[in-house]
Every structure is written in C-alpha cells, then in structure tokens.
XYZ file of C-alpha atoms in Angstrom:
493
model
C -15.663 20.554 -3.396
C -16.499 20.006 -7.164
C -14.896 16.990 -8.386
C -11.820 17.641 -10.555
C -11.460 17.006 -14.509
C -8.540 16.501 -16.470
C -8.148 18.305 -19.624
C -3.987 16.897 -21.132
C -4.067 19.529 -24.343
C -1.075 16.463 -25.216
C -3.679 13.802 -25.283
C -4.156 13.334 -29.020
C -0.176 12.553 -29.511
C -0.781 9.790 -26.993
C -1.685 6.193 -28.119
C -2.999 3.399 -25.904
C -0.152 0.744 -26.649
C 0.113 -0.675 -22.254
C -1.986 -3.503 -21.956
C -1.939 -5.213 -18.428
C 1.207 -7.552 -18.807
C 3.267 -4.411 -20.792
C 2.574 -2.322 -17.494
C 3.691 -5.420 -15.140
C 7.086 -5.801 -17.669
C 7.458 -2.004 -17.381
C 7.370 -2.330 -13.156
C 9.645 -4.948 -13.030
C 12.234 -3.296 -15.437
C 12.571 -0.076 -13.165
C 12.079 -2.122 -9.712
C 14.731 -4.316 -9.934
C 18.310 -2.571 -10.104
C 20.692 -5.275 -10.473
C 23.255 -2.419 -10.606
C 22.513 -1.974 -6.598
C 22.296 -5.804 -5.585
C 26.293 -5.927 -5.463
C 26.093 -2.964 -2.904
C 23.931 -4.098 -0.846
C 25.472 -7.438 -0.799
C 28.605 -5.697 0.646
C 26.736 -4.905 4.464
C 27.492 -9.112 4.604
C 24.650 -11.397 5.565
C 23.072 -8.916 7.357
C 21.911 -7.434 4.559
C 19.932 -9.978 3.827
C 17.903 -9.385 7.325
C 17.837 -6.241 6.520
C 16.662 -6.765 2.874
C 14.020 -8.911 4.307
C 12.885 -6.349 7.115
C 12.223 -3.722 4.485
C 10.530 -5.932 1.782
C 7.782 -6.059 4.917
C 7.767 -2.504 6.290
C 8.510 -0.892 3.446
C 7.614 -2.390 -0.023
C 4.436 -4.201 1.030
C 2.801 -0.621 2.599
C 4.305 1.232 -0.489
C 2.736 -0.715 -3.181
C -0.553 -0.494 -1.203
C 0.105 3.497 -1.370
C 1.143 3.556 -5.389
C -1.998 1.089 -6.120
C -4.557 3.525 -4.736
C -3.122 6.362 -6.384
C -1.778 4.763 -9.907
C -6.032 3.966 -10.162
C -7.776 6.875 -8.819
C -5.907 9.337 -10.745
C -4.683 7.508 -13.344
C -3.284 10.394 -15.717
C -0.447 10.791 -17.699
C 2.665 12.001 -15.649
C 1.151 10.188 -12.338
C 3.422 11.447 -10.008
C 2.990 15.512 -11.171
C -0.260 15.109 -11.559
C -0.763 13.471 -7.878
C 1.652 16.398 -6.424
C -0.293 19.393 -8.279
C -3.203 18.188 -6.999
C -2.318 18.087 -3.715
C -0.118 21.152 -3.254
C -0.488 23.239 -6.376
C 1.966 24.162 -9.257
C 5.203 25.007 -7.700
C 5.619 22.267 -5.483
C 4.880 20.073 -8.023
C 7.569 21.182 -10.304
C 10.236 20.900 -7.522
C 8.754 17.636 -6.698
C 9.069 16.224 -10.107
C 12.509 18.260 -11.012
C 14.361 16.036 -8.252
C 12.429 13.082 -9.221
C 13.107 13.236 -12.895
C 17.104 14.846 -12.814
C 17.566 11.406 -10.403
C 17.299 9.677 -13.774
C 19.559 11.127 -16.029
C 22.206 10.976 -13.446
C 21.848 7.368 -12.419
C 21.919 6.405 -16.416
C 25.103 8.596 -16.973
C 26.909 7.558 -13.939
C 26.582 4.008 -12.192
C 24.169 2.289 -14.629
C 26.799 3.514 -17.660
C 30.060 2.774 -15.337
C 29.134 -0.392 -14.295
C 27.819 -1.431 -17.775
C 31.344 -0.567 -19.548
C 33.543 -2.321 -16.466
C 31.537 -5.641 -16.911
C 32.072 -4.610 -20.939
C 35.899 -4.270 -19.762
C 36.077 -7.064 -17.815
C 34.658 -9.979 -19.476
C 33.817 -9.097 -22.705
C 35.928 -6.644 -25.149
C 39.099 -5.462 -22.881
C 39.619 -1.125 -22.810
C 41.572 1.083 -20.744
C 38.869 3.310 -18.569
C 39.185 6.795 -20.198
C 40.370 5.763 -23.430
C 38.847 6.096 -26.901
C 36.880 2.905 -26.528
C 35.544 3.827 -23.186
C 33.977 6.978 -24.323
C 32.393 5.073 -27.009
C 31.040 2.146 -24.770
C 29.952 4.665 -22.971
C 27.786 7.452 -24.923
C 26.615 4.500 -27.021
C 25.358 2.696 -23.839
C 23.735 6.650 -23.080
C 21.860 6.510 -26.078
C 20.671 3.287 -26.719
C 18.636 3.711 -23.738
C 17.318 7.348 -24.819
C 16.668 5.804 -28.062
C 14.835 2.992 -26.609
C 12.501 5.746 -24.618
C 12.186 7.705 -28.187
C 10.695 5.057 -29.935
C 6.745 4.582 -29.571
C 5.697 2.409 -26.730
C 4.001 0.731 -29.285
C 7.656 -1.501 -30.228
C 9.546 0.030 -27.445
C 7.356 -2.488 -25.144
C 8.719 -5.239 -26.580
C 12.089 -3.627 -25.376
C 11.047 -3.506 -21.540
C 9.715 -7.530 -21.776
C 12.694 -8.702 -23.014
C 14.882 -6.975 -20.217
C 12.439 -8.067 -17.669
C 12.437 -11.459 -18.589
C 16.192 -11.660 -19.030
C 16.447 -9.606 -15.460
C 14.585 -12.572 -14.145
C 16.041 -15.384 -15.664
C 19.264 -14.254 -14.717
C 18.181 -14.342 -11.025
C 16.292 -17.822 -11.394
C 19.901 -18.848 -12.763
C 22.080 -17.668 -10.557
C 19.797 -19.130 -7.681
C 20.113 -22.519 -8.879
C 23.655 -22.486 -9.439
C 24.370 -21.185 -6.421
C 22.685 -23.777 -4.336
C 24.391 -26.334 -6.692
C 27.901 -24.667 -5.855
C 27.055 -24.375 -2.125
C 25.706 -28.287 -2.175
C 29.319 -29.376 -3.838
C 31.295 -26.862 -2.086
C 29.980 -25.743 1.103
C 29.647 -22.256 2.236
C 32.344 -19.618 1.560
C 30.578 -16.704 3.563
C 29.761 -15.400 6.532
C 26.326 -16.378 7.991
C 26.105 -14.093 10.399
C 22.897 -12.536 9.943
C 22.349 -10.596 13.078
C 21.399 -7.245 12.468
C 23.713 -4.288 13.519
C 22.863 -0.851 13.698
C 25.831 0.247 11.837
C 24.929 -2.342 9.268
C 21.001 -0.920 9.066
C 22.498 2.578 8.520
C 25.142 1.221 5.716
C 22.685 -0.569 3.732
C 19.029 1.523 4.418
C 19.702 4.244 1.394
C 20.997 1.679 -1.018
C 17.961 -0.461 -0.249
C 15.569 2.214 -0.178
C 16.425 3.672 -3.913
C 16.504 -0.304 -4.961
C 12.958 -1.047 -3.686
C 11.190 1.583 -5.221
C 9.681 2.302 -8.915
C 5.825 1.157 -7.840
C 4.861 4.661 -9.084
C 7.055 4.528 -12.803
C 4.311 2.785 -15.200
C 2.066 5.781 -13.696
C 4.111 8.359 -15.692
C 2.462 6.510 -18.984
C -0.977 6.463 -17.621
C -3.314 7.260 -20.142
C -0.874 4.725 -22.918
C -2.616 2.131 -20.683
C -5.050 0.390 -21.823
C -7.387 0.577 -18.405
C -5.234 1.940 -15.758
C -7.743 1.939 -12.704
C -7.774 -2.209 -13.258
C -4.438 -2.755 -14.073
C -2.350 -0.850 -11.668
C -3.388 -2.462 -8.012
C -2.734 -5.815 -10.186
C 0.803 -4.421 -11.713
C 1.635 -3.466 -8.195
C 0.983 -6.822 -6.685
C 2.266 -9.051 -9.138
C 5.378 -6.976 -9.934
C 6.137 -6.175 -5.975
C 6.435 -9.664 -5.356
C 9.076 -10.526 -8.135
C 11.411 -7.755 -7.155
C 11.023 -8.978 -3.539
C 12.321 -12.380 -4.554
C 14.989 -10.790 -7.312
C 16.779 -9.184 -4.014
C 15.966 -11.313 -1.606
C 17.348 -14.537 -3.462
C 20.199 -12.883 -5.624
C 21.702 -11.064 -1.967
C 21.386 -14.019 -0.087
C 23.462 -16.086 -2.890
C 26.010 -13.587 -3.012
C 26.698 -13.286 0.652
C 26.156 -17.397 0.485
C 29.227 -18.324 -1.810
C 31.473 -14.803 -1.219
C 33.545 -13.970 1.745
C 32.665 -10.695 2.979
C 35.762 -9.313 2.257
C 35.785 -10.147 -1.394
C 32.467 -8.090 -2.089
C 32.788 -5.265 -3.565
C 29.905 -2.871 -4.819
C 31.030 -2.713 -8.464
C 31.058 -6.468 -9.376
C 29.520 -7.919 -6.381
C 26.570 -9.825 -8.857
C 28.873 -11.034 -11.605
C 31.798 -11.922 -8.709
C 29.296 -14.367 -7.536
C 27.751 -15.499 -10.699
C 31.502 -16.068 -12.050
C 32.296 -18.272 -8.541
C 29.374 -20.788 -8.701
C 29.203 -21.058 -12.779
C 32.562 -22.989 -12.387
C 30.345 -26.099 -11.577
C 29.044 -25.987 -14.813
C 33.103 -26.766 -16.147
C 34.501 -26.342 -19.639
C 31.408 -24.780 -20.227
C 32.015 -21.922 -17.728
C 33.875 -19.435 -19.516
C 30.931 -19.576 -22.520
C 28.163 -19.328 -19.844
C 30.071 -16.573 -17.876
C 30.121 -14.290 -21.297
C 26.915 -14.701 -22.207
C 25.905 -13.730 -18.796
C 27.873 -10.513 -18.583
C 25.998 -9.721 -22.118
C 22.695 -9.870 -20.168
C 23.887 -8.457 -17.780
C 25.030 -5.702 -20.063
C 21.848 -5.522 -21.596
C 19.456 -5.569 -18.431
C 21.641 -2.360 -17.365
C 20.848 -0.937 -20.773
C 17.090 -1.873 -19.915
C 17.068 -0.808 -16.644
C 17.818 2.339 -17.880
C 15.262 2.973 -20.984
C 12.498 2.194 -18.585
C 13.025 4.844 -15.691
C 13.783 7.179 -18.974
C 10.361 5.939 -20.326
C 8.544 6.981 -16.788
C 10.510 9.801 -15.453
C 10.624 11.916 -19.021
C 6.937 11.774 -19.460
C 6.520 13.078 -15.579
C 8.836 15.432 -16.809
C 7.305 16.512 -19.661
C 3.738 16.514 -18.317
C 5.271 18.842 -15.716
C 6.269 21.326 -18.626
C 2.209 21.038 -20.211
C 0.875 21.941 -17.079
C 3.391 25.498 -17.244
C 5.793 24.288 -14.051
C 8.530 23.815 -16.543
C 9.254 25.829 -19.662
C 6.425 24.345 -22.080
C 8.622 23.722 -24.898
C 9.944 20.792 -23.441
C 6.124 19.511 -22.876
C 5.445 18.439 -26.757
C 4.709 14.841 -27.641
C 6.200 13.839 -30.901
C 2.751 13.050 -32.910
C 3.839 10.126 -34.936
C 6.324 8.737 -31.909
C 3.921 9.838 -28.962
C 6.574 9.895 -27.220
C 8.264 13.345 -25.204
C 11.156 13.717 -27.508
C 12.277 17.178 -26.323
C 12.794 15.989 -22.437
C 14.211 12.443 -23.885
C 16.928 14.689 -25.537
C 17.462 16.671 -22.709
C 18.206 13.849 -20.552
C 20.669 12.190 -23.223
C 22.584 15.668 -23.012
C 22.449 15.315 -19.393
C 24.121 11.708 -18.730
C 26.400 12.471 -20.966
C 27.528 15.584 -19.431
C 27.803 13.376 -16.215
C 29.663 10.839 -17.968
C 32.195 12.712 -19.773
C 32.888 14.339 -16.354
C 32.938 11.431 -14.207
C 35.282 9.458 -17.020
C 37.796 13.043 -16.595
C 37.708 13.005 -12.695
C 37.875 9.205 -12.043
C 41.242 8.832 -11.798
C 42.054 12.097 -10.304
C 42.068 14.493 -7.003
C 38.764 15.012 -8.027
C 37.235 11.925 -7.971
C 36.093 11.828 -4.370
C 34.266 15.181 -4.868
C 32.312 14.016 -8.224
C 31.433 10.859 -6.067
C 29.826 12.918 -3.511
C 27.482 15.314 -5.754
C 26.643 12.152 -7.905
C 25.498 10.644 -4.418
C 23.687 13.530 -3.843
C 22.029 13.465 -7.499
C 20.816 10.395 -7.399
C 19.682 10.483 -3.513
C 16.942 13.674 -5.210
C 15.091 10.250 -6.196
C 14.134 9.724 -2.061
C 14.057 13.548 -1.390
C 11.430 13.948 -4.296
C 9.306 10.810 -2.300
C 9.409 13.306 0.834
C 6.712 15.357 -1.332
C 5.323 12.456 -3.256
C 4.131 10.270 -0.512
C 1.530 12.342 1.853
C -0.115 13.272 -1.439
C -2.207 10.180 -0.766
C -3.241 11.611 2.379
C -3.936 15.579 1.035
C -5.748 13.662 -2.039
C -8.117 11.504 -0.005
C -9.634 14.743 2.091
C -9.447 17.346 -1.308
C -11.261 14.525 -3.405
C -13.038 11.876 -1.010
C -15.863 11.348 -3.914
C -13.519 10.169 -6.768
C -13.730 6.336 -7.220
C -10.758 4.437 -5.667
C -10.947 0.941 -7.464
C -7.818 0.085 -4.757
C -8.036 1.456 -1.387
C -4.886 0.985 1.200
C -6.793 -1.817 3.607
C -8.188 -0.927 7.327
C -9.313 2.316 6.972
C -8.369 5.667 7.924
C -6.253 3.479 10.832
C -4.536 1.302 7.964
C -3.973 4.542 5.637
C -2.223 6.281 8.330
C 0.207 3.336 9.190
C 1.093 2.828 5.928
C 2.012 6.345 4.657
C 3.935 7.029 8.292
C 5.766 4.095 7.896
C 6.848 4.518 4.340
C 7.488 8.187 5.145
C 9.827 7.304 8.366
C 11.963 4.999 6.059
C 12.671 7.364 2.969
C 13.376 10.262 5.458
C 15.942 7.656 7.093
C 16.959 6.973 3.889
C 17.225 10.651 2.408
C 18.783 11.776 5.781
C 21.699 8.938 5.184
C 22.409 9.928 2.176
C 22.681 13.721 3.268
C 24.330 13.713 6.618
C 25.705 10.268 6.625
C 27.601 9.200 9.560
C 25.392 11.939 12.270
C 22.857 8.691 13.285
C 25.959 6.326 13.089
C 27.982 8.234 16.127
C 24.580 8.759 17.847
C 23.845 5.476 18.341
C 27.498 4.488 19.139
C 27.843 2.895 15.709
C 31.923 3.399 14.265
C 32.143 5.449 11.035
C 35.084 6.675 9.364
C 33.857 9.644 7.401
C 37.254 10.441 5.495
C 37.803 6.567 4.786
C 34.102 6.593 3.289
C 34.145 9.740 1.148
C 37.726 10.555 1.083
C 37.145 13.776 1.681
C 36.667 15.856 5.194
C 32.595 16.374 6.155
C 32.937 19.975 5.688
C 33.537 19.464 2.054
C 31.021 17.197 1.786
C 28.069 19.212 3.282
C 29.885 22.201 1.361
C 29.336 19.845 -2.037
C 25.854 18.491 -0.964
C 24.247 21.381 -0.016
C 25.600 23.351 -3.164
C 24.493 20.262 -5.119
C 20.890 20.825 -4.124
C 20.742 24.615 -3.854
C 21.802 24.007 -8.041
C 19.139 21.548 -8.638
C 16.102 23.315 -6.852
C 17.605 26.438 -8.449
C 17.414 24.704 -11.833
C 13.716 23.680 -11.463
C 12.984 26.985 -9.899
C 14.162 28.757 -13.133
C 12.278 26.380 -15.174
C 9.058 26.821 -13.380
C 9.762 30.988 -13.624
C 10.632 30.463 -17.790
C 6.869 28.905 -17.619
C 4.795 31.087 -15.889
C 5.866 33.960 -18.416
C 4.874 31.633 -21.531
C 1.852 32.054 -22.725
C -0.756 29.164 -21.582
C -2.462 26.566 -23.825
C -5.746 27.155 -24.266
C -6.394 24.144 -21.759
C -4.000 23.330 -19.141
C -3.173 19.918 -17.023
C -3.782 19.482 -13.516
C -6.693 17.497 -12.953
C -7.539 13.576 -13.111
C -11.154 12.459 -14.330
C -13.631 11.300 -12.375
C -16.014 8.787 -13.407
C-alpha cells in the first residue's frame, strides 16, 4: 500500500507555539479532573483499590496505546485523523462528534456547577438560580472559551499555571492530611476490600477521570516535534495524574466518614477538615484554596476546549462536518468558529440545568447530561482499535514509540483498554443490569429518581439526537464544495 501524506489546506493559520514541557502542562490539565475526585471518593476506601487497580490495567496500557499513535501520526486533530485513517470519513465524524459534544457538556454542566457552589459556598454567598448565579456561571463558560480563543502562543501560559496550581493543591492537601491524621487519628473507614457493587459504582467515574492521553494530539502540528515529545508527555504526565488520584482519594476517604462524602464537595470537605490544624490561619488558607480550586475548574476546562475544538474543527476541513466551522482564525490560529459553537453549547446546558435543578425535572436533565458526557467513553469504543487497523493499513510509517512485546504486547494492551471503557460505557448506559447479575443490590429509582423505562427512554433518545446531529453535519459537508486539498492523511518520513 503506498504510504499516506497529509496535505491540512489549514496549515498556514497554524503556528508552532508547544514545546515539550507546554505539551506535558497541556496533559496534565485535561488528565486530572479534580471535579471527579469527590465522586469517586464517595465508593469509600474501596475506591482507592479500585483507583489503584485501574491506574495498572488501564492507564499504564493506555498511555502505551496514545504514545504510539500521538508520534506516528502526529497531525493536527489526532484523534480524527487516527479514525479516518482507519475507517474512512463517516465513522470518523461520528467518532469525533461524541468525542468533541462530551466537552461542551461537561464545561456547561458539572465543571460550571461545581465551580459556582464552591463560589457559593466559601467565597461570595448567592442563591442557585438567582441573578448572580447566572452570572458566575456564563462568565465561568466563557472564560474558558476565551482561554481556548486566544493563540496557544499566551494561552500556554494559561494551561501551566492551572497545572501547577492542580498539583500543588494535591501536594498540599497530602501533607495536611497526614498532619491531621498524625494529631487526630483516622475518621474513615479503612475498609479497602473490593466489592463488586463498589467496582461497578466507581468504574465509569474512574474511567472518564483517567483519560485525556490523546488531548495534546488534537494540537499536533502547534508542537514543536511531536514524534519526540509525545511518548515523553505520555510518560511523564501519566504518572502525575496517577499520584493526583491516587493520593488526593486516599486522603479523603482517610480523614472523612463515608457517610459525610458527598460527590459535589467531597475535595474541598476534606481539604476544609484537615486545614483546621493549621488554626487561626484556617479560614484564610481555606479561601484561597477554594479560589484555586475555582480556577483549576476554569483550567480544566480551557484545556479539553483547546484539544477537543481543534479535533472538531479538523473534522469539518476534512468535509465530515459542515466546513465552515473548519477555519483557523489567521492571526489567533486558533478554530474560532467551533470555540463559539461550544460556548453556545454549555451555555444552553447551563441555562437549562440552572431552570430544571430545583424542579420535577431535575432527575431527567441529570440523566441525558449523564448520557452526554458518557459520549466521551462511547467515542473511545471507535478510537481505540484504530491502533490496531493503523498498524496493518500502514506497517512502513516510522513508529518512534511502539506498545512493548510485540504483536503479543499490542494485542493485550488494546483488549484490555477496550474491555474497561466498554465496562465503563455499558455502566453508564444500562446501569444497574451487571449489578443484579452478579447479585450486587441497586436501587435504580433511589439512584436516578426516575423509573428505568424513562431512563433508557431518555438515554437512548439522547444518543439517537447526538449521532443524528453529527450525521446531519457530515450530510451539510459532503454537499459543500471541497478545498482544493483535503485532510486525511499523516506524513511519513
């Protein structure tokens, strides 16, 4: 087969602004969700097991994955690119619509709600749904697509300051935790024997926590020299987020009884218990965590919008979503039109979310928004054998990274990652089916407040809206007219 080239008719608007450390800041800011570490803290100290099982089986043999692909085909909108190679133009654009609507979502519902209740709750008090809620809120919203506007060239700077301040806020917490538990002893349970109703609770959470290996990829060819700096970005920024769970869960579950978790404030719960050794100087050191907390939400954010709107928008070049929204801005080099698109849509999840919260309808809204943001694992279900399809389509093209121990060690690590996101994506789907197989209790009404016929009603219509979304997109395309050169293909050298 002749070997592939890649003609981007977007390359001039694109500047090379990621050196090696700016692609390792940009990992770390999508990796680690500190909006999810309260949640999974709530499965108890199991979770920690748990959280330890799948930084083994599942991170370690993902990042292998991500590394060999990020630097064989390292072009802009990595994760399209990777898919339309593999399968051609319309899976691609399905793939990529469920990966990229994920983000929008996410921003405009848990990232935004849980940024204005820590807002709320230890900083400037509001009523939820007031006038100063909706402003917390669509400010939040587009601070973060602002911060994905602006060129990579300053909006780097952006991504290593949240990064940092993620981290630090970890390192923090971890010390003053085992200060607290030294003076104070241990408040929670320590029962870390693994359950199967426990694995089941906390696999989905975990599963859209751990991964993000793939996000710097979207911004390929802004990298300075992708095919040496992704297998090292991957390495170096795996093992941080494995110790910014790891540490951060087992704190919480540490100082917390299990029954005083709770998914919304689990992290700053925790962080407010053990700061009271630091005394009179608690209440300072408790506000000025909630503002970086605040702010690493804000981050958080910006940098999936950064990845997922250039996938996105390189989607739209290649004609498998209207090409209008494929135009780099030429002084920004940046894909304003998709950036805008996805302010309008976490808004228009925010402003109905903030409407419904309080009413009948609130238990509905939570299950499409779980469905949303669970398109992030479904879109993996396409993403991940590309590795496979890639490696017999294009055997020739050099692979500065290969997945260790062959075709043996290839295998075992893309069946293994596959078995655990189509746990996780079945969870979030059909929860509660594997739960009663296995003899594991689960109150579906109690969990969802609503009966499982309206939530497979809501789910499935969720989807069928979504696919039908990207399906009109990619139809809109294929009756514009074609650049005179399109997308698909990475370079080899």
């Amino acid at each position: 087969m002749p070997e592939p080239t890649f003609v981007n008719s977007e390359s001039g608007n694109l500047r090379r602004n990621l050196r090696r450390i700016d692609s390792i800041f940009l990992a770390i800011a999508a990796i680690i969700s500190v909006d999810t570490i309260g949640q999974i803290a709530t499965s108890g100290a199991e979770a920690v097991t748990w959280t330890a099982v799948l930084l083994v089986l599942f991170l370690f043999p993902y990042g292998l994955v991500m590394a060999e692909l990020g630097s064989a085909f390292p072009a802009e909108g990595g994760p399209f690119v990777w898919l339309r190679l593999a399968f051609g133009k319309l899976p691609a654009a399905l793939g990529t619509l469920l990966y990229w609507i994920t983000n929008p979502v996410w921003l405009g519902g848990s990232i935004t709600f849980l940024a204005a209740a820590t807002w709320q709750q230890y900083l400037v008090p509001a009523s939820p749904g007031g006038f100063a809620d909706y402003a917390f809120k669509l400010v939040f919203i587009w601070l973060a697509i602002l911060g994905a506007v602006v060129s990579l060239r300053y909006g780097k700077w952006f991504i290593a300051a949240g990064a940092l301040l993620k981290v630090g806020l970890v390192v923090l917490f971890a010390v003053t935790a085992a200060i607290y538990a030294a003076r104070n002893g241990v408040h929670g349970s320590l029962a870390f024997s693994p359950s199967i109703g426990g694995f089941l609770a906390v696999v989905p959470v975990l599963m859209f926590a751990l991964v993000g290996f793939e996000a710097p990829n979207g911004a390929a060819e802004e990298m300075h020299n992708p095919r040496r700096d992704v297998p090292v970005t991957v390495g170096v920024s795996g093992l941080v987020s494995a110790l910014c769970y790891l540490v951060p869960v087992f704190g919480i579950v540490l100082v917390m009884p299990s029954d005083k978790i709770n998914g919304l404030g689990g992290f700053l719960d925790a962080v407010r218990q053990v700061f009271s050794v630091y005394g009179g100087a608690s209440d300072a050191m408790l506000t000025l965590a909630a503002v970086v907390f605040v702010f690493v939400l804000l981050n958080q954010g910006c940098s999936w919008m950064i990845a997922s709107d250039r996938i996105q928008a390189m989607a739209a070049v290649d004609g498998a979503f209207p090409r209008w929204f494929g135009a780099f801005h030429p002084k920004l080099n940046t894909p304003l039109r998709v950036n805008l698109l996805s302010g309008v849509v976490a808004t228009a999840f925010t402003v109905v979310a903030t409407i419904v919260q309080s009413s009948s309808a609130s238990a509905v809204f939570a299950v499409v928004l779980n469905i949303a943001v669970s398109t992030l694992l479904l879109s993996y279900l396409l993403i991940f054998p590309t590795i496979l399809v890639l490696r017999r389509k294009y055997p020739s093209i050099e692979r500065p990274f290969r997945v260790p121990g062959g075709r043996a060690g290839l295998w075992a690590s893309s069946v293994l990652i596959y078995a655990w996101i189509l746990l996780g994506a079945w969870q979030t789907v059909a929860p509660g089916v594997l739960d009663r197989a296995l003899g594991a209790p689960y109150d579906f009404e109690a969990t969802w407040g609503v009966s499982r016929l309206t939530f497979e009603l809501f789910t499935a219509g969720t989807l069928a809206v979504l696919i039908g979304f990207g399906l009109v997109g990619y139809l809109i395309a294929r009756r514009q007219p074609a650049p005179a050169a399109e997308v698909p293909q990475p370079a080899a050298t």
